[in-house]
Coordinates of C-alpha atoms in Angstrom, one line a residue:
Chain A
X1 CA 132.7 12.0 79.4
X2 CA 134.3 11.7 76.0
X3 CA 137.9 10.8 75.1
X4 CA 139.6 12.5 72.1
X5 CA 142.9 11.1 71.0
X6 CA 144.6 13.1 68.3
X7 CA 147.7 12.3 66.3
X8 CA 149.5 10.3 69.1
X9 CA 153.0 9.0 68.4
X10 CA 155.1 6.9 70.7
X11 CA 158.4 5.2 70.1
X12 CA 160.6 2.9 72.3
X13 CA 164.0 3.4 70.8
X14 CA 163.8 2.4 67.2
X15 CA 160.4 0.6 67.7
X16 CA 157.4 2.7 66.7
X17 CA 154.7 1.6 69.1
X18 CA 152.1 4.1 67.9
X19 CA 152.2 6.0 64.6
X20 CA 149.9 8.9 64.3
X21 CA 146.8 7.5 66.1
X22 CA 143.6 9.4 66.3
X23 CA 140.4 8.3 67.9
X24 CA 137.2 9.7 69.5
X25 CA 135.2 7.9 72.0
X26 CA 131.8 9.3 73.1
X27 CA 130.3 9.1 76.5
X28 CA 128.4 5.9 77.1
X29 CA 130.3 4.1 74.4
X30 CA 132.2 0.9 74.9
X31 CA 135.1 0.6 72.5
X32 CA 137.4 -2.3 71.9
X33 CA 141.0 -1.9 70.8
X34 CA 141.6 -5.1 68.9
X35 CA 144.9 -6.3 67.5
X36 CA 147.7 -8.8 67.6
X37 CA 150.3 -8.5 70.3
X38 CA 152.8 -5.7 69.6
X39 CA 150.2 -3.7 67.6
X40 CA 150.3 -0.9 70.2
X41 CA 146.9 -1.3 71.8
X42 CA 148.1 -1.5 75.4
X43 CA 150.4 1.4 74.8
X44 CA 147.5 3.5 73.6
X45 CA 145.4 2.5 76.6
X46 CA 148.3 3.4 79.0
X47 CA 148.7 6.7 77.2
X48 CA 145.0 7.5 77.7
X49 CA 145.4 6.6 81.4
X50 CA 148.5 8.9 81.8
X51 CA 150.7 5.9 82.7
X52 CA 152.8 6.5 79.5
X53 CA 153.7 9.8 78.0
X54 CA 153.3 10.2 74.2
X55 CA 156.1 11.6 72.1
X56 CA 153.7 13.9 70.3
X57 CA 149.9 14.4 69.9
X58 CA 147.2 15.3 72.4
X59 CA 144.5 13.8 74.5
X60 CA 141.4 15.5 75.7
X61 CA 139.0 14.2 78.3
X62 CA 135.6 15.8 78.1
X63 CA 136.9 18.2 75.5
X64 CA 139.5 19.6 78.0
X65 CA 143.1 19.1 77.1
X66 CA 144.6 16.5 79.4
X67 CA 147.9 15.8 77.5
X68 CA 150.0 17.1 80.4
X69 CA 148.0 15.9 83.3
X70 CA 149.1 13.0 85.5
X71 CA 147.4 9.7 85.9
X72 CA 146.2 11.0 89.3
X73 CA 144.6 14.1 87.8
X74 CA 142.9 12.3 85.0
X75 CA 140.5 10.3 87.2
X76 CA 140.4 7.2 85.1
X77 CA 139.6 3.8 86.3
X78 CA 142.2 1.3 85.1
X79 CA 141.9 -2.4 85.3
X80 CA 145.3 -4.1 84.8
X81 CA 145.8 -7.3 82.9
X82 CA 147.1 -9.1 85.9
X83 CA 144.7 -7.2 88.2
X84 CA 147.5 -5.6 90.3
X85 CA 145.5 -6.0 93.5
X86 CA 147.4 -4.8 96.6
X87 CA 148.5 -8.0 98.1
X88 CA 148.9 -6.7 101.6
X89 CA 145.4 -5.4 101.8
X90 CA 142.1 -7.3 102.1
X91 CA 139.5 -7.1 99.3
X92 CA 137.5 -4.5 101.2
X93 CA 140.6 -2.4 101.8
X94 CA 141.6 -2.7 98.2
X95 CA 138.2 -1.4 97.1
X96 CA 138.3 1.4 99.6
X97 CA 141.9 2.4 98.8
X98 CA 141.2 5.2 96.3
X99 CA 138.6 6.8 98.7
X100 CA 140.8 6.6 101.8
X101 CA 143.7 8.4 100.0
X102 CA 141.8 11.5 99.4
X103 CA 142.6 14.7 101.4
X104 CA 140.3 15.2 104.4
X105 CA 138.2 17.9 102.6
X106 CA 137.0 15.6 99.8
X107 CA 137.2 12.3 101.6
X108 CA 133.8 10.6 102.5
X109 CA 133.3 9.7 106.1
X110 CA 134.6 6.2 107.2
X111 CA 130.9 5.1 107.4
X112 CA 130.2 6.3 103.9
X113 CA 133.3 4.6 102.6
X114 CA 132.2 1.3 104.2
X115 CA 128.8 1.7 102.8
X116 CA 130.2 2.4 99.3
X117 CA 132.6 -0.7 99.6
X118 CA 129.7 -2.8 100.7
X119 CA 127.6 -1.7 97.7
X120 CA 130.4 -2.4 95.2
X121 CA 131.1 -5.8 96.7
X122 CA 127.4 -6.5 96.3
X123 CA 127.6 -5.3 92.7
X124 CA 130.4 -7.8 91.9
X125 CA 128.6 -10.4 93.9
X126 CA 131.5 -10.9 96.3
X127 CA 130.2 -9.3 99.5
X128 CA 131.2 -12.5 101.4
X129 CA 134.9 -12.1 100.5
X130 CA 135.5 -8.6 101.9
X131 CA 138.0 -9.9 104.6
X132 CA 140.0 -12.2 102.3
X133 CA 143.4 -11.3 100.8
X134 CA 143.9 -11.3 97.0
X135 CA 146.0 -14.5 97.0
X136 CA 143.0 -16.4 98.4
X137 CA 140.8 -15.5 95.4
X138 CA 140.3 -17.2 92.1
X139 CA 141.2 -15.4 88.8
X140 CA 137.6 -14.4 88.1
X141 CA 137.1 -13.1 91.6
X142 CA 140.3 -11.0 91.4
X143 CA 139.2 -9.6 88.1
X144 CA 135.9 -8.4 89.6
X145 CA 137.6 -7.0 92.7
X146 CA 140.0 -5.0 90.4
X147 CA 136.9 -3.7 88.6
X148 CA 135.2 -2.7 91.9
X149 CA 138.4 -1.0 93.1
X150 CA 138.6 1.0 89.8
X151 CA 134.9 2.0 90.1
X152 CA 135.0 3.0 93.7
X153 CA 136.6 6.4 92.9
X154 CA 133.8 7.0 90.3
X155 CA 136.1 7.4 87.4
X156 CA 135.2 9.5 84.4
X157 CA 136.5 6.9 82.0
X158 CA 137.0 3.1 82.5
X159 CA 140.0 1.5 80.8
X160 CA 140.6 -2.3 80.8
X161 CA 143.7 -4.0 79.7
X162 CA 143.0 -7.5 78.4
X163 CA 140.3 -7.8 81.1
X164 CA 139.5 -11.5 80.5
X165 CA 142.8 -12.6 79.1
X166 CA 143.9 -14.8 82.0
X167 CA 140.5 -16.5 82.7
X168 CA 139.2 -19.8 81.5
X169 CA 136.7 -19.9 78.6
X170 CA 133.5 -20.2 80.7
X171 CA 134.3 -17.5 83.3
X172 CA 135.4 -15.3 80.4
X173 CA 132.0 -15.5 78.7
X174 CA 130.1 -14.8 81.9
X175 CA 132.3 -11.9 82.8
X176 CA 132.1 -10.2 79.5
X177 CA 128.3 -10.1 79.4
X178 CA 128.4 -8.9 83.0
X179 CA 130.9 -6.1 81.9
X180 CA 128.6 -5.1 79.1
X181 CA 125.6 -4.8 81.5
X182 CA 127.7 -2.9 84.0
X183 CA 128.9 -0.5 81.4
X184 CA 125.4 0.2 80.3
X185 CA 124.4 1.0 83.9
X186 CA 127.3 3.3 84.5
X187 CA 127.0 5.3 81.3
X188 CA 130.7 6.3 81.0
X189 CA 133.2 6.0 78.2
X190 CA 134.9 2.6 78.4
X191 CA 137.8 1.3 76.4
X192 CA 139.1 -2.3 76.6
X193 CA 142.1 -3.9 75.0
X194 CA 141.8 -7.4 73.6
X195 CA 143.4 -9.7 71.1
X196 CA 140.3 -11.9 71.0
X197 CA 138.1 -10.9 68.0
X198 CA 135.1 -12.8 69.3
X199 CA 135.2 -10.9 72.5
X200 CA 135.6 -7.5 70.8
X201 CA 132.8 -8.2 68.3
X202 CA 130.4 -9.4 71.0
X203 CA 130.9 -6.8 73.7
X204 CA 131.9 -3.5 72.0
X205 CA 129.8 -0.8 70.5
X206 CA 132.7 0.0 68.2
X207 CA 135.9 -1.8 67.4
X208 CA 139.2 -0.2 66.6
X209 CA 141.4 -2.7 64.8
X210 CA 145.1 -2.0 65.3
X211 CA 148.2 -3.3 63.5
X212 CA 151.8 -2.1 63.7
X213 CA 151.0 1.0 65.7
X214 CA 148.1 2.2 63.5
X215 CA 144.3 2.0 63.7
X216 CA 143.6 0.1 60.4
X217 CA 139.8 0.2 60.7
X218 CA 137.2 1.6 63.1
X219 CA 133.5 0.8 63.1
X220 CA 130.7 -1.2 64.7
X221 CA 131.2 -4.9 64.9
X222 CA 128.9 -5.5 62.0
X223 CA 130.6 -2.9 59.8
X224 CA 134.1 -4.2 60.3
X225 CA 133.0 -7.8 60.0
X226 CA 131.0 -7.3 56.8
X227 CA 133.2 -4.7 55.2
X228 CA 136.7 -5.4 56.2
X229 CA 139.0 -2.6 54.9
X230 CA 142.0 -4.9 54.3
X231 CA 143.1 -8.5 54.1
X232 CA 144.6 -8.1 57.5
X233 CA 141.3 -7.1 59.1
X234 CA 139.5 -9.8 57.3
X235 CA 142.0 -12.4 58.4
X236 CA 142.1 -11.1 62.0
X237 CA 138.3 -11.2 62.5
X238 CA 137.8 -14.8 61.7
X239 CA 139.0 -18.1 60.2
X240 CA 139.8 -17.7 56.5
X241 CA 140.9 -19.8 53.5
X242 CA 143.2 -18.4 51.0
X243 CA 141.3 -19.2 47.9
X244 CA 143.1 -19.4 44.6
X245 CA 140.1 -19.4 42.3
X246 CA 140.2 -18.9 38.6
X247 CA 140.9 -15.2 39.0
X248 CA 143.5 -14.3 36.5
X249 CA 144.6 -11.4 38.6
X250 CA 146.5 -13.6 41.1
X251 CA 149.6 -11.4 40.9
X252 CA 147.9 -8.2 42.0
X253 CA 145.3 -9.5 44.4
X254 CA 144.5 -12.2 47.0
X255 CA 141.1 -13.9 47.5
X256 CA 139.8 -15.2 50.7
X257 CA 136.7 -17.1 51.8
X258 CA 135.5 -17.9 55.3
X259 CA 135.0 -21.6 56.2
X260 CA 131.2 -21.4 56.5
X261 CA 131.0 -19.7 53.1
X262 CA 132.1 -22.9 51.3
X263 CA 129.4 -25.0 49.8
X264 CA 130.1 -28.7 50.0
X265 CA 128.5 -31.0 47.5
X266 CA 128.8 -34.7 46.7
X267 CA 131.2 -35.5 43.9
X268 CA 128.4 -36.7 41.6
X269 CA 126.4 -33.5 41.9
X270 CA 129.3 -31.2 41.5
X271 CA 128.3 -28.3 39.4
X272 CA 130.5 -26.7 36.7
X273 CA 133.1 -24.4 38.2
X274 CA 133.4 -26.2 41.5
X275 CA 136.7 -27.4 42.9
X276 CA 137.3 -31.0 43.8
X277 CA 138.8 -31.8 47.2
X278 CA 139.5 -34.8 49.4
X279 CA 138.3 -34.9 53.0
X280 CA 141.3 -35.2 55.3
X281 CA 139.8 -34.7 58.7
X282 CA 136.4 -34.3 60.3
X283 CA 135.7 -32.5 63.6
X284 CA 132.1 -33.4 64.3
X285 CA 131.8 -32.1 67.9
X286 CA 130.2 -28.7 68.5
X287 CA 127.4 -26.7 66.8
X288 CA 129.0 -27.0 63.4
X289 CA 131.1 -29.7 61.7
X290 CA 134.5 -28.6 60.6
X291 CA 136.1 -30.3 57.6
X292 CA 139.7 -30.3 56.6
X293 CA 140.0 -30.6 52.8
X294 CA 142.8 -30.9 50.4
X295 CA 142.3 -29.4 46.9
X296 CA 143.0 -31.9 44.2
X297 CA 144.0 -29.3 41.6
X298 CA 146.4 -27.2 43.6
X299 CA 147.2 -29.3 46.6
X300 CA 146.3 -26.5 49.0
X301 CA 144.4 -27.1 52.3
X302 CA 141.0 -25.7 52.8
X303 CA 138.8 -25.5 55.9
X304 CA 135.1 -25.7 55.6
X305 CA 132.3 -25.4 58.2
X306 CA 128.9 -27.0 57.5
X307 CA 125.8 -27.5 59.6
X308 CA 125.2 -30.8 61.4
X309 CA 122.1 -31.4 59.1
X310 CA 124.1 -30.9 56.0
X311 CA 126.8 -33.2 57.4
X312 CA 124.3 -36.0 58.0
X313 CA 122.9 -35.5 54.5
X314 CA 126.3 -35.8 52.8
X315 CA 127.3 -38.8 54.9
X316 CA 130.9 -37.9 54.6
X317 CA 133.9 -39.9 55.7
X318 CA 137.6 -39.4 55.5
X319 CA 139.0 -40.0 52.0
X320 CA 135.8 -39.0 50.2
X321 CA 136.1 -36.5 47.3
X322 CA 133.7 -33.6 47.4
X323 CA 132.9 -30.6 45.3
X324 CA 133.7 -27.2 46.9
X325 CA 132.0 -24.0 45.7
X326 CA 132.7 -20.6 47.4
X327 CA 129.5 -18.6 48.1
X328 CA 131.3 -15.4 48.9
X329 CA 134.9 -14.6 47.8
X330 CA 136.6 -11.4 49.0
X331 CA 139.3 -10.0 46.9
X332 CA 141.9 -7.7 48.3
X333 CA 144.7 -5.9 46.5
X334 CA 148.1 -7.2 47.5
Chain B
X1 CA 156.8 -34.0 72.0
X2 CA 159.9 -33.0 73.8
X3 CA 158.0 -32.4 77.0
X4 CA 156.4 -35.9 76.9
X5 CA 159.8 -37.5 76.4
X6 CA 161.1 -35.6 79.4
X7 CA 158.1 -36.4 81.6
X8 CA 158.3 -40.2 81.3
X9 CA 161.7 -41.0 82.9
X10 CA 160.9 -38.8 85.8
X11 CA 157.7 -40.7 86.5
X12 CA 159.7 -43.9 86.3
X13 CA 162.2 -42.9 89.0
X14 CA 159.4 -42.6 91.5
X15 CA 158.4 -46.1 90.8
X16 CA 161.8 -47.4 91.9
X17 CA 161.6 -49.3 95.2
X18 CA 162.6 -47.2 98.2
X19 CA 165.4 -49.5 99.2
X20 CA 167.3 -48.8 96.0
X21 CA 167.1 -45.1 96.3
X22 CA 168.4 -45.2 99.9
X23 CA 172.1 -45.2 100.6
X24 CA 173.4 -47.9 102.9
X25 CA 173.2 -47.0 106.6
X26 CA 176.9 -46.7 107.0
X27 CA 177.1 -44.0 104.4
X28 CA 174.1 -42.1 105.7
X29 CA 175.3 -42.1 109.3
X30 CA 178.9 -41.5 108.3
X31 CA 178.0 -38.4 106.3
X32 CA 175.7 -37.1 109.0
X33 CA 178.3 -37.6 111.7
X34 CA 181.0 -35.9 109.5
X35 CA 178.7 -32.9 109.0
X36 CA 177.9 -32.6 112.7
X37 CA 181.6 -33.0 113.6
X38 CA 182.6 -30.2 111.2
X39 CA 179.8 -28.0 112.6
X40 CA 181.0 -28.7 116.1
X41 CA 184.7 -28.0 115.5
X42 CA 184.3 -25.0 113.4
X43 CA 181.2 -23.3 114.7
X44 CA 180.0 -24.5 118.1
X45 CA 183.3 -25.0 119.8
X46 CA 184.7 -21.5 119.1
X47 CA 181.4 -20.0 120.2
X48 CA 181.4 -21.9 123.4
X49 CA 185.1 -21.1 123.9
X50 CA 184.3 -17.4 123.8
X51 CA 181.8 -17.7 126.6
X52 CA 183.9 -20.1 128.6
X53 CA 186.9 -17.8 128.4
X54 CA 184.7 -14.8 129.2
X55 CA 183.4 -16.3 132.4
X56 CA 186.6 -18.1 133.3
X57 CA 187.3 -15.9 136.2
X58 CA 183.8 -15.6 137.3
X59 CA 180.9 -13.3 136.8
X60 CA 182.3 -10.3 138.8
X61 CA 185.4 -10.1 136.6
X62 CA 183.2 -10.4 133.5
X63 CA 180.9 -7.6 134.7
X64 CA 183.9 -5.4 135.7
X65 CA 185.5 -5.9 132.2
X66 CA 182.2 -4.7 130.6
X67 CA 181.8 -1.8 133.0
X68 CA 185.3 -0.6 132.3
X69 CA 185.1 3.0 130.9
X70 CA 187.1 2.2 127.8
X71 CA 184.7 -0.7 127.0
X72 CA 181.7 1.4 127.6
X73 CA 183.1 4.1 125.3
X74 CA 183.7 1.4 122.6
X75 CA 180.1 0.2 123.0
X76 CA 178.9 3.8 122.6
X77 CA 181.1 4.4 119.5
X78 CA 180.0 1.1 117.8
X79 CA 176.4 2.0 118.5
X80 CA 176.9 5.5 117.2
X81 CA 178.6 4.3 114.0
X82 CA 175.8 1.7 113.4
X83 CA 173.2 4.3 114.4
X84 CA 174.3 6.7 111.7
X85 CA 175.4 4.4 108.9
X86 CA 172.3 2.1 109.0
X87 CA 169.7 4.8 108.6
X88 CA 171.9 6.4 105.8
X89 CA 172.2 3.1 104.0
X90 CA 168.5 2.4 104.5
X91 CA 167.6 5.6 102.6
X92 CA 170.4 5.1 100.0
X93 CA 169.5 1.5 99.6
X94 CA 165.8 2.0 99.1
X95 CA 166.4 4.9 96.7
X96 CA 169.0 2.9 94.7
X97 CA 166.8 -0.2 94.6
X98 CA 163.8 1.8 93.5
X99 CA 165.7 3.5 90.7
X100 CA 167.2 0.2 89.4
X101 CA 164.0 -1.9 89.8
X102 CA 161.4 0.5 88.5
X103 CA 163.1 2.5 85.8
X104 CA 165.0 1.8 82.5
X105 CA 168.0 4.0 81.9
X106 CA 171.4 4.0 80.4
X107 CA 174.2 2.9 82.8
X108 CA 171.9 0.8 84.9
X109 CA 174.2 -2.2 85.0
X110 CA 177.1 0.2 85.9
X111 CA 175.2 1.5 88.9
X112 CA 174.5 -2.1 90.0
X113 CA 178.2 -2.8 89.8
X114 CA 179.1 0.3 91.7
X115 CA 176.8 -0.7 94.5
X116 CA 178.7 -4.0 94.8
X117 CA 182.1 -2.4 95.1
X118 CA 182.2 -2.4 98.9
X119 CA 181.7 -6.2 98.8
X120 CA 184.4 -6.7 96.2
X121 CA 187.2 -4.7 97.7
X122 CA 189.0 -5.7 100.9
X123 CA 187.8 -3.7 103.9
X124 CA 191.4 -2.6 104.5
X125 CA 191.4 -1.0 101.1
X126 CA 188.1 0.6 101.9
X127 CA 189.7 2.2 105.0
X128 CA 192.7 3.3 103.1
X129 CA 190.5 5.1 100.5
X130 CA 189.4 7.5 103.3
X131 CA 192.9 8.0 104.6
X132 CA 194.0 8.8 101.1
X133 CA 191.2 11.3 100.6
X134 CA 190.9 12.9 104.1
X135 CA 194.3 12.0 105.8
X136 CA 197.0 14.6 106.5
X137 CA 198.8 13.7 103.2
X138 CA 195.5 13.1 101.3
X139 CA 193.7 15.3 98.8
X140 CA 191.7 17.4 101.2
X141 CA 194.2 16.9 104.1
X142 CA 195.7 20.4 104.2
X143 CA 192.4 22.1 103.7
X144 CA 190.9 20.1 106.6
X145 CA 193.8 20.9 108.9
X146 CA 193.5 24.6 108.0
X147 CA 189.8 24.5 109.0
X148 CA 190.5 22.3 112.0
X149 CA 188.2 19.5 110.9
X150 CA 189.2 16.0 111.8
X151 CA 187.9 13.1 109.8
X152 CA 190.5 10.4 109.7
X153 CA 191.5 9.0 113.2
X154 CA 188.3 10.5 114.5
X155 CA 184.6 9.6 114.8
X156 CA 183.6 10.9 111.3
X157 CA 186.1 8.7 109.6
X158 CA 184.8 5.6 111.5
X159 CA 181.2 6.5 110.5
X160 CA 182.3 7.0 106.8
X161 CA 184.2 3.7 106.7
X162 CA 181.3 1.8 108.3
X163 CA 178.8 3.4 105.9
X164 CA 180.9 2.5 102.9
X165 CA 181.5 -1.1 103.9
X166 CA 177.8 -1.7 104.7
X167 CA 176.4 0.2 101.7
X168 CA 175.3 -2.8 99.5
X169 CA 173.3 -4.7 102.1
X170 CA 169.9 -3.0 101.8
X171 CA 170.1 -2.3 98.1
X172 CA 171.2 -5.9 97.3
X173 CA 168.3 -7.3 99.2
X174 CA 165.7 -5.0 97.7
X175 CA 166.7 -5.0 94.0
X176 CA 165.6 -8.6 93.2
X177 CA 162.6 -8.3 95.4
X178 CA 161.3 -5.1 93.8
X179 CA 162.1 -6.4 90.3
X180 CA 160.1 -9.5 90.9
X181 CA 157.1 -7.4 92.2
X182 CA 157.1 -5.2 89.1
X183 CA 155.3 -1.8 89.2
X184 CA 151.7 -2.8 88.5
X185 CA 150.6 -2.1 92.0
X186 CA 152.3 1.3 92.1
X187 CA 150.6 2.2 88.8
X188 CA 147.3 1.0 90.1
X189 CA 147.7 3.3 93.2
X190 CA 148.5 6.2 90.9
X191 CA 145.3 5.7 88.8
X192 CA 143.3 5.5 92.0
X193 CA 144.6 9.0 92.9
X194 CA 147.7 8.4 95.0
X195 CA 150.5 11.0 95.2
X196 CA 154.0 9.7 94.8
X197 CA 154.5 9.6 98.6
X198 CA 151.2 7.9 99.2
X199 CA 152.1 5.3 96.7
X200 CA 155.5 4.7 98.3
X201 CA 154.3 4.5 101.9
X202 CA 151.0 2.7 101.3
X203 CA 152.0 0.3 98.6
X204 CA 155.8 0.0 98.0
X205 CA 156.9 0.0 101.6
X206 CA 154.4 -2.6 102.9
X207 CA 155.4 -4.9 100.0
X208 CA 159.1 -4.7 100.7
X209 CA 159.0 -4.4 104.5
X210 CA 160.3 -7.9 105.4
X211 CA 163.0 -7.7 102.8
X212 CA 164.0 -4.3 104.0
X213 CA 164.2 -5.4 107.6
X214 CA 166.3 -8.3 106.5
X215 CA 168.7 -6.0 104.8
X216 CA 168.8 -3.7 107.8
X217 CA 169.5 -6.6 110.2
X218 CA 172.5 -7.7 108.0
X219 CA 173.6 -4.1 107.7
X220 CA 173.5 -3.5 111.4
X221 CA 175.4 -6.7 112.2
X222 CA 178.1 -5.8 109.8
X223 CA 178.3 -2.2 111.0
X224 CA 178.8 -3.4 114.6
X225 CA 181.3 -6.1 113.7
X226 CA 183.3 -4.3 111.0
X227 CA 187.0 -4.5 111.8
X228 CA 189.3 -4.0 108.8
X229 CA 188.1 -0.7 107.3
X230 CA 187.5 0.9 110.7
X231 CA 190.9 -0.3 112.0
X232 CA 192.6 1.7 109.3
X233 CA 190.8 5.0 109.9
X234 CA 190.4 4.7 113.6
X235 CA 193.9 5.4 114.9
X236 CA 193.1 3.2 118.0
X237 CA 192.8 5.9 120.5
X238 CA 191.4 4.2 123.6
X239 CA 188.2 5.7 124.9
X240 CA 187.9 7.9 121.8
X241 CA 188.1 6.0 118.5
X242 CA 187.9 2.4 119.5
X243 CA 184.9 0.4 118.4
X244 CA 184.0 -3.0 120.0
X245 CA 185.9 -5.2 117.6
X246 CA 189.0 -2.9 117.8
X247 CA 188.7 -3.0 121.6
X248 CA 188.8 -6.8 121.6
X249 CA 192.0 -6.7 119.7
X250 CA 193.6 -4.2 122.0
X251 CA 192.6 -6.1 125.2
X252 CA 193.8 -9.3 123.6
X253 CA 197.2 -7.8 122.7
X254 CA 197.6 -6.7 126.3
X255 CA 197.1 -10.3 127.5
X256 CA 193.8 -9.3 129.1
X257 CA 192.1 -12.5 128.1
X258 CA 189.1 -12.3 130.3
X259 CA 188.5 -8.7 129.3
X260 CA 188.9 -9.5 125.6
X261 CA 186.6 -12.5 125.7
X262 CA 184.0 -10.6 127.8
X263 CA 183.8 -7.9 125.1
X264 CA 183.9 -10.7 122.4
X265 CA 181.0 -12.4 124.1
X266 CA 178.9 -9.2 123.5
X267 CA 179.7 -9.4 119.8
X268 CA 178.8 -13.1 119.8
X269 CA 175.5 -12.4 121.4
X270 CA 174.8 -9.8 118.7
X271 CA 175.7 -12.4 116.1
X272 CA 173.3 -14.9 117.6
X273 CA 170.5 -12.4 117.7
X274 CA 171.2 -11.4 114.1
X275 CA 171.0 -15.0 113.0
X276 CA 167.7 -15.6 114.8
X277 CA 166.2 -12.4 113.3
X278 CA 167.6 -13.3 109.9
X279 CA 166.0 -16.7 109.9
X280 CA 162.6 -15.2 111.0
X281 CA 162.8 -12.5 108.3
X282 CA 163.8 -15.0 105.6
X283 CA 160.7 -17.0 106.5
X284 CA 158.5 -13.8 106.4
X285 CA 159.9 -12.6 103.1
X286 CA 159.2 -16.0 101.6
X287 CA 155.7 -15.9 103.0
X288 CA 155.2 -12.4 101.5
X289 CA 156.6 -13.5 98.1
X290 CA 154.3 -16.5 97.8
X291 CA 151.2 -14.3 98.3

């Protein structure tokens, strides 16, 4: 089941939520729509689901035009940001909802429905919660129930709106790996919306980065990370330092460097061409040590990330002056 | 920083010894007594008086007053007016609340204001509106007379006036409830393959049922108790266009106190039942909302 989005536009009054967006997602692919809030990613997802009608453009599911079909006809599984579980139904009833709705001719028998619900609850490892109501579950449990409910109708496409947005960091990591494995087992096209670049880069096969209603870059996580198409993409995919080097073209271009691409040397060993900076703050907890530096020549702040070994070697303390050499500068036209 | 500054004083108040926070006993007891006294004089006493007066001449007189044909006909008419206007307002109210809570459109606030009109205008004016439209001198008066259709001073007028006056109850109750619930669950139902009706009956209705019942109870109570608007359009024809409240007035004006209070006691019983139901439903709605 593939999804083909072609030249979609959508405005809300004067606000252009989507400007001429095209995208193709193949069967078995997991695609992330990544962007800051207001970039149009949720609108695009809702248009694919049929919950929102585009002003122009077309959508095909499995190479059949679906632009004018309703959400019901599209048979997509949609997981809402706040789960949207039916509060008056138990977990098992929530999961069975889509099946029980069907007209008699296509509806499985009550026994088959129960069996399917049991299997899905097994899959999400919540078989012991079938009789509970949504308000008795934790956030992570609700999220999984919402997924099971969407999967129960055997959707042709799975769409997830900020699937891990409301969960705490640990549950989030667990659930996204679980989602990746689940997607691989199902072999359907899945699209998820996120504003968390780490999540998108880790889970997705391909990432579509959105800004101001447009897809600004599309590619595998490695492609977009290593070859960002614009300053926006580069900035959005990780921490950056605006680096005013000696480049004479400062009026027409901007230079960036990532924190871990800064080489830190003791003042005495500073090579020619390095910038001198004062250490302002040290965050030594975690796998890498983060340094907050203040450039002595321009007065700009820099952030550097060094390994624990290097940190021990340098024996840094606050107030020290160090040499900073960028290993990899990216220059983008302004 | 602002939040920290706000947090501290609040914590400190809880550290103040209990004796300082408590008012002197005289003030506490005095205020409680005053409240009870006001409640007794203005609420309990009148209610008791209704029943005392109703049974003043004994149970047989009470029962005879209720069994009187004019009273029975007033009961029937009141039930008919409520029986028609409440279901109408149920449908209108749900439709209006649905439209306002789930859709964005121009003139939405105007619609909300329009729904409130029956609350804002005096019931007498509400009644007069219908006399002006359907009365003999009204806009459609001569046409109605030509076709031998009676609206004002007849049952249709009473039903119209009752419906008008009780229109806001259901909608008012549902709009904030439906707005707070949003439309996520409805959209989820659609993506799972629900038709519009399935979505309404399986998701929307169960979510609003206690609020809806609450609105219906208030609507029914007002429909049965409405005096002003109905009084204008009724014409006070005994046994034909008299509702319960109008009948009380007529009996009272005829110095038939035991009769008047007997009928009034019926309305009081309805009020007490309404209050109990109201309390129960408020509790249920809150329970539903916290889920």
